PDB file of C-alpha atoms in Angstrom:
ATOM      1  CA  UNK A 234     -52.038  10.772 -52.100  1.00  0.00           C
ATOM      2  CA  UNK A 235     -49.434   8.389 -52.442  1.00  0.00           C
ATOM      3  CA  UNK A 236     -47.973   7.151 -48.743  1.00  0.00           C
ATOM      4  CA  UNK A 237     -44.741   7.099 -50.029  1.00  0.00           C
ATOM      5  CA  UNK A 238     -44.469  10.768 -51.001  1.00  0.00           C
ATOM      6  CA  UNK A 239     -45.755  11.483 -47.453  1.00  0.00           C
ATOM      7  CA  UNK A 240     -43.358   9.406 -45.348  1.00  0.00           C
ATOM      8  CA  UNK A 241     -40.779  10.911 -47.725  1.00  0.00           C
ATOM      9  CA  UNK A 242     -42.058  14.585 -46.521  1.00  0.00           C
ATOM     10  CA  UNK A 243     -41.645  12.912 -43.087  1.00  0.00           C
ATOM     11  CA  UNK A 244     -38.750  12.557 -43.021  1.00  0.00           C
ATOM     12  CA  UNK A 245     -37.274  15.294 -44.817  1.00  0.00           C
ATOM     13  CA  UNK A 246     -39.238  17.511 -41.544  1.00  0.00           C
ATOM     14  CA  UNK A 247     -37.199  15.290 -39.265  1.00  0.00           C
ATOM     15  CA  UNK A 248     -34.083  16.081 -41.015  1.00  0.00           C
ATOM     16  CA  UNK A 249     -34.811  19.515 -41.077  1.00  0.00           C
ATOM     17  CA  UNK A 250     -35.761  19.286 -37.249  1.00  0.00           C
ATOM     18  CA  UNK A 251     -32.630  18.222 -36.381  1.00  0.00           C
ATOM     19  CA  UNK A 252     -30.776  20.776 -38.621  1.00  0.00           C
ATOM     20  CA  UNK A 253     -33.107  23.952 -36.753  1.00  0.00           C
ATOM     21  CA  UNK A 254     -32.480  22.305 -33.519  1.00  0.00           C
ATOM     22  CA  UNK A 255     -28.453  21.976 -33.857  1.00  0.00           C
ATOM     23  CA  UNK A 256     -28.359  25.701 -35.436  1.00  0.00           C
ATOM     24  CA  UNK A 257     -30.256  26.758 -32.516  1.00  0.00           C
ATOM     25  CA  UNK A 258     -28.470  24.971 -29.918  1.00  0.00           C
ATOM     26  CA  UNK A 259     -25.409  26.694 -31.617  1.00  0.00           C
ATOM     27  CA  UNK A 260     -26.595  29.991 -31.347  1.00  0.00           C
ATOM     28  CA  UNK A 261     -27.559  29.358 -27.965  1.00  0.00           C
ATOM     29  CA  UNK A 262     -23.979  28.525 -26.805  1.00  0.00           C
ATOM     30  CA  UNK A 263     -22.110  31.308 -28.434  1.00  0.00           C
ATOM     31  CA  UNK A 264     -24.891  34.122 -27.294  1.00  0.00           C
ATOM     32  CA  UNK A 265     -26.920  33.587 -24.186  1.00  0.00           C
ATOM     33  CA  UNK A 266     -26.453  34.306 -21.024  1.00  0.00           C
ATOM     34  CA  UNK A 267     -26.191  31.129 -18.729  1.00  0.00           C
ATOM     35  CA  UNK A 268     -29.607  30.824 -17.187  1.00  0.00           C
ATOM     36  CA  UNK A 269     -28.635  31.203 -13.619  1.00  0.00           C
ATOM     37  CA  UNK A 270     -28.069  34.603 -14.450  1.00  0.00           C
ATOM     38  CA  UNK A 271     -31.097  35.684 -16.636  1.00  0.00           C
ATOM     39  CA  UNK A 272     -33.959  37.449 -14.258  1.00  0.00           C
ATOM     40  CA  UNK A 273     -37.730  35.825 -14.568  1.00  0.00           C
ATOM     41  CA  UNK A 274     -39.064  38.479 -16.434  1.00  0.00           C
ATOM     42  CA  UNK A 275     -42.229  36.819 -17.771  1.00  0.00           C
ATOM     43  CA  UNK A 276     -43.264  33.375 -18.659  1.00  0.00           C
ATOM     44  CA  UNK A 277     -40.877  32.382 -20.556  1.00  0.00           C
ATOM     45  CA  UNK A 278     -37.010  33.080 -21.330  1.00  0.00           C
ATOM     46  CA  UNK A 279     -34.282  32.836 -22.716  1.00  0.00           C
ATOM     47  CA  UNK A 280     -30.802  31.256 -21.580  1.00  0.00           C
ATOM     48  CA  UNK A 281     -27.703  29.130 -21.917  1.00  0.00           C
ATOM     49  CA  UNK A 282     -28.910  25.522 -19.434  1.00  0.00           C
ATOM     50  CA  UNK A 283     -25.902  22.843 -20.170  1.00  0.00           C
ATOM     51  CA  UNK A 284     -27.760  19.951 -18.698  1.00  0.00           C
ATOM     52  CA  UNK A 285     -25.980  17.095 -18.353  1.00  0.00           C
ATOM     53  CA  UNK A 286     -29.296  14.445 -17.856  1.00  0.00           C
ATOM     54  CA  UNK A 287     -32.091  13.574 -19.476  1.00  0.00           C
ATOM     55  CA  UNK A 288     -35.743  14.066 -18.879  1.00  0.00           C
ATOM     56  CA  UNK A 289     -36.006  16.576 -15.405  1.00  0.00           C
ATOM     57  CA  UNK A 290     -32.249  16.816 -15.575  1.00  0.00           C
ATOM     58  CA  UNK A 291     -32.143  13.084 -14.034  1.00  0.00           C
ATOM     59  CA  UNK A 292     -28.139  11.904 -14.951  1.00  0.00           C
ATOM     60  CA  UNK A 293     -27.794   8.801 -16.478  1.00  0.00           C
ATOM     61  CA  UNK A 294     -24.129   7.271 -16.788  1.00  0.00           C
ATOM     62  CA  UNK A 295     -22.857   7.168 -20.612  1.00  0.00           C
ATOM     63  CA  UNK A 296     -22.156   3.467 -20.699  1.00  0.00           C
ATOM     64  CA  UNK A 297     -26.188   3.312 -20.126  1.00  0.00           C
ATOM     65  CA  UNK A 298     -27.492   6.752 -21.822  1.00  0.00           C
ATOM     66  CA  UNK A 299     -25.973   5.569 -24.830  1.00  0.00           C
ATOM     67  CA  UNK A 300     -26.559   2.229 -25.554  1.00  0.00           C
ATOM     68  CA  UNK A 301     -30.450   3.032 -24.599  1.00  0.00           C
ATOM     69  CA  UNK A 302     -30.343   6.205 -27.176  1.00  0.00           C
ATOM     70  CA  UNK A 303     -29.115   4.038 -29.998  1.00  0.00           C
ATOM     71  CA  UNK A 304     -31.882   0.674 -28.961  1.00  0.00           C
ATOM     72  CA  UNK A 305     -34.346   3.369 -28.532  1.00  0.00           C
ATOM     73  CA  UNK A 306     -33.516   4.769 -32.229  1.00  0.00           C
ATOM     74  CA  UNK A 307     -33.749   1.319 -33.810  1.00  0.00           C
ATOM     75  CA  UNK A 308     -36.913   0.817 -32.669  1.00  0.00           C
ATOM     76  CA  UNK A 309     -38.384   3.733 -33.345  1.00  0.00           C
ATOM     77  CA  UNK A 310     -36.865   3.563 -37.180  1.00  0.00           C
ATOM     78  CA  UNK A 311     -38.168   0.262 -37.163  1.00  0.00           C
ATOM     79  CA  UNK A 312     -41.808   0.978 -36.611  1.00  0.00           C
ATOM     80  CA  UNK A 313     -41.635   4.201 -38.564  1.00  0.00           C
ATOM     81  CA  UNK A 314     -40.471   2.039 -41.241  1.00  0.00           C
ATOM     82  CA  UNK A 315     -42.664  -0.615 -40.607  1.00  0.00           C
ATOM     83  CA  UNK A 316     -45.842   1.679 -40.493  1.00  0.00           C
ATOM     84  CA  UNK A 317     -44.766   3.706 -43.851  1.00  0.00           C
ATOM     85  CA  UNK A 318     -47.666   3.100 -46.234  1.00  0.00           C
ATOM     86  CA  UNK A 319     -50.202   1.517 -43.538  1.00  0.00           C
ATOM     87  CA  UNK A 320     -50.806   4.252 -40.750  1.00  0.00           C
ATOM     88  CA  UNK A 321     -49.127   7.696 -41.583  1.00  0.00           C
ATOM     89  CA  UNK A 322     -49.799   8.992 -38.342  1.00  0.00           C
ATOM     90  CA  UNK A 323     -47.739   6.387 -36.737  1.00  0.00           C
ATOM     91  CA  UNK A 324     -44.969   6.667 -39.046  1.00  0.00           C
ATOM     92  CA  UNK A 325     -45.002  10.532 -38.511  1.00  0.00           C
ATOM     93  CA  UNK A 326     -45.182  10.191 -35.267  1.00  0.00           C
ATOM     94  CA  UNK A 327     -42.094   7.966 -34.728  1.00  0.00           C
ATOM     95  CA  UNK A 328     -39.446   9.967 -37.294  1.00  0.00           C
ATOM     96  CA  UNK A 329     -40.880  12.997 -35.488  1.00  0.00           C
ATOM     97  CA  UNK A 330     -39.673  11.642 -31.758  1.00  0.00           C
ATOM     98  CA  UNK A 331     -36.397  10.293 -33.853  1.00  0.00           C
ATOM     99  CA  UNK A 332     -36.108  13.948 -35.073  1.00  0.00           C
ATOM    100  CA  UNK A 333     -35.925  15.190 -31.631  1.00  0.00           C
ATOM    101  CA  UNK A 334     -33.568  12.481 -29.922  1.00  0.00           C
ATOM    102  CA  UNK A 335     -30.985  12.311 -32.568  1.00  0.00           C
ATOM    103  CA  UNK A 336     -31.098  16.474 -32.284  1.00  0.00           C
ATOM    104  CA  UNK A 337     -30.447  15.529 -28.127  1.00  0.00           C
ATOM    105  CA  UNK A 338     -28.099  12.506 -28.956  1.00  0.00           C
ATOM    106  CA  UNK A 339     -25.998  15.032 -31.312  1.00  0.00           C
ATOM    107  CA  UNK A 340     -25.732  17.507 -28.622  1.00  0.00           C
ATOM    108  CA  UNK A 341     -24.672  15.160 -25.876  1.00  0.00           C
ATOM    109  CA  UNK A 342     -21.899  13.407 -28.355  1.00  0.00           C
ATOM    110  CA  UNK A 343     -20.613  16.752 -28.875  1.00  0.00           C
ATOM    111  CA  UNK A 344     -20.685  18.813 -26.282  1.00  0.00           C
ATOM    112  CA  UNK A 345     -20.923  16.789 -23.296  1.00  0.00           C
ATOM    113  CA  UNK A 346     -24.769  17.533 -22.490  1.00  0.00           C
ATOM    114  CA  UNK A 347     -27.870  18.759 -23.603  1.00  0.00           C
ATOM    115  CA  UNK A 348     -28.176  22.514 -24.696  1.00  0.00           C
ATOM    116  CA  UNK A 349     -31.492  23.853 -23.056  1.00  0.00           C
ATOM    117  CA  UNK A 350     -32.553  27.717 -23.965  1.00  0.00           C
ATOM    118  CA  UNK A 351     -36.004  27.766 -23.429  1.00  0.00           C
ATOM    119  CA  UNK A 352     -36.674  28.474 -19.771  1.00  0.00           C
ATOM    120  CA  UNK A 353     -40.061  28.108 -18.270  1.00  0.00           C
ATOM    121  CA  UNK A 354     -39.590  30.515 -15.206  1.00  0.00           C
ATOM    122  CA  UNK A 355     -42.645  29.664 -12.674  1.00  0.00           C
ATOM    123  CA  UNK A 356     -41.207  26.222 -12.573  1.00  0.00           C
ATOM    124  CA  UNK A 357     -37.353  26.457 -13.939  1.00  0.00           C
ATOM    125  CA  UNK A 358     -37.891  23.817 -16.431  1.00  0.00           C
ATOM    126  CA  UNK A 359     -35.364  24.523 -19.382  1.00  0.00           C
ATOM    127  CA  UNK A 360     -35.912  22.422 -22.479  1.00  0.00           C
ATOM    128  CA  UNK A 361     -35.090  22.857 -26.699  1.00  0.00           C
ATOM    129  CA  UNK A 362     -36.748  22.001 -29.582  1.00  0.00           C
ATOM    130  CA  UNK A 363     -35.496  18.485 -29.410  1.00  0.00           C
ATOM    131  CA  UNK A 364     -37.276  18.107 -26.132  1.00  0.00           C
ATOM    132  CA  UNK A 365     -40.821  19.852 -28.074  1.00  0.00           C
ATOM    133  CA  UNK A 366     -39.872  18.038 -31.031  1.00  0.00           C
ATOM    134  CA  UNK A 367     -40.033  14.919 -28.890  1.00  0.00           C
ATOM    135  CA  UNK A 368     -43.577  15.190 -27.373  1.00  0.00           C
ATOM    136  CA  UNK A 369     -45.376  15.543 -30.736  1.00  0.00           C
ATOM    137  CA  UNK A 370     -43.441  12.466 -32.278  1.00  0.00           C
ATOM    138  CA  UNK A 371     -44.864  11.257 -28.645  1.00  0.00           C
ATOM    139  CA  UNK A 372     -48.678  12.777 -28.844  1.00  0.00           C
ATOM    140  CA  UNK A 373     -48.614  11.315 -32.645  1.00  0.00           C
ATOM    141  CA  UNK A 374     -47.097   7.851 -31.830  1.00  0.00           C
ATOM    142  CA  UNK A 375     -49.967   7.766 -28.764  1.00  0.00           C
ATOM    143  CA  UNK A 376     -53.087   8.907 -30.652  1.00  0.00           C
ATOM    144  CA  UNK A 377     -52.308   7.194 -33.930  1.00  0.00           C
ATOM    145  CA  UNK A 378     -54.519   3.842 -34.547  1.00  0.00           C
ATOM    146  CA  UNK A 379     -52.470   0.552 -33.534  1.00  0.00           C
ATOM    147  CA  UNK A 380     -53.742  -3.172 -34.234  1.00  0.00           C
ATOM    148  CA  UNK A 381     -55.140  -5.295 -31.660  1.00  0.00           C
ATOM    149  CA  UNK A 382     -53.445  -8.040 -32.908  1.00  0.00           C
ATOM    150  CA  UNK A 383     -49.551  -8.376 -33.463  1.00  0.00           C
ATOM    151  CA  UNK A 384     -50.803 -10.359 -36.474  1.00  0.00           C
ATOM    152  CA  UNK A 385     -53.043  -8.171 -38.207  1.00  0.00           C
ATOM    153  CA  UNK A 386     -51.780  -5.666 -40.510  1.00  0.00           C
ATOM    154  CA  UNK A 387     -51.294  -1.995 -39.026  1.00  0.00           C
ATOM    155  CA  UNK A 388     -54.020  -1.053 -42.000  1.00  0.00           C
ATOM    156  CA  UNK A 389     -56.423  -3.531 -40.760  1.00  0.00           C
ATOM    157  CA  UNK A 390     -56.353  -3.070 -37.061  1.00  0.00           C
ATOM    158  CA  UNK A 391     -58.189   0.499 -36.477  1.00  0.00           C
TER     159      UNK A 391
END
């Protein structure tokens, strides 16, 4: 199959990612309930969480959140980019994690913070599909073959 027609279905998933993820995040803020006030009913739920961090809800000032958001999406372009035609899993695995952060940088511009609605209630984690989206692009980028050497080609270096 040609590696070009995958890394263009790629990213048109990552696109569509972060379309899902900023309809959802929508829908979230117009018609949940804040989760403070939705009752642990089973494993999971559903409810409004405006956090205003990152990762574990740890707050970062905006004069460093963004900056690192936008290095952090360079360089993840970058080696999708780089990896295209050589190691697809890479590739995927970086427009998949830029997928979820630009769905998460979005939301933050915006609004002010990150819309959670999926709440985990045995340990009050609340995350989105940015935050899911996020650890495949993660799982992918981890298990996908890289080169030993800086100087050998990503095709090369399994």
């Amino acid at each position: 199959k040609d590696p070009n027609a995958r890394g263009v279905g790629w990213l048109l998933v990552a696109v569509l990612l972060v379309i899902l993820d900023s309809v959802l995040k929508w829908q979230a803020i117009g018609k949940l309930p804040l989760a403070s006030s939705v009752l642990p009913d089973g494993l999971f739920g559903l409810g409004l969480y405006k956090n205003p961090g990152v990762l574990f809800s740890l707050e970062l000032p905006y004069a460093v959140l963004i900056p690192f958001s936008i290095v952090l999406l360079t360089i993840l372009t970058f080696l999708g980019l780089r990896a295209w035609s050589s190691s697809p899993r890479l590739a995927a695995g970086a427009l998949i994690t830029c997928a979820g952060a630009i769905g998460n940088f979005l939301d933050r511009l915006f609004n002010g913070f990150t819309t959670d609605y999926l709440l985990f209630h045995p340990t009050g984690a609340a995350f989105n599909l940015s935050d899911l989206v996020i650890f495949v692009g993660i799982v992918l980028l981890c298990t996908a073959p890289h080169p030993k050497d800086p100087h050998i080609p990503l095709d090369k270096g399994r």
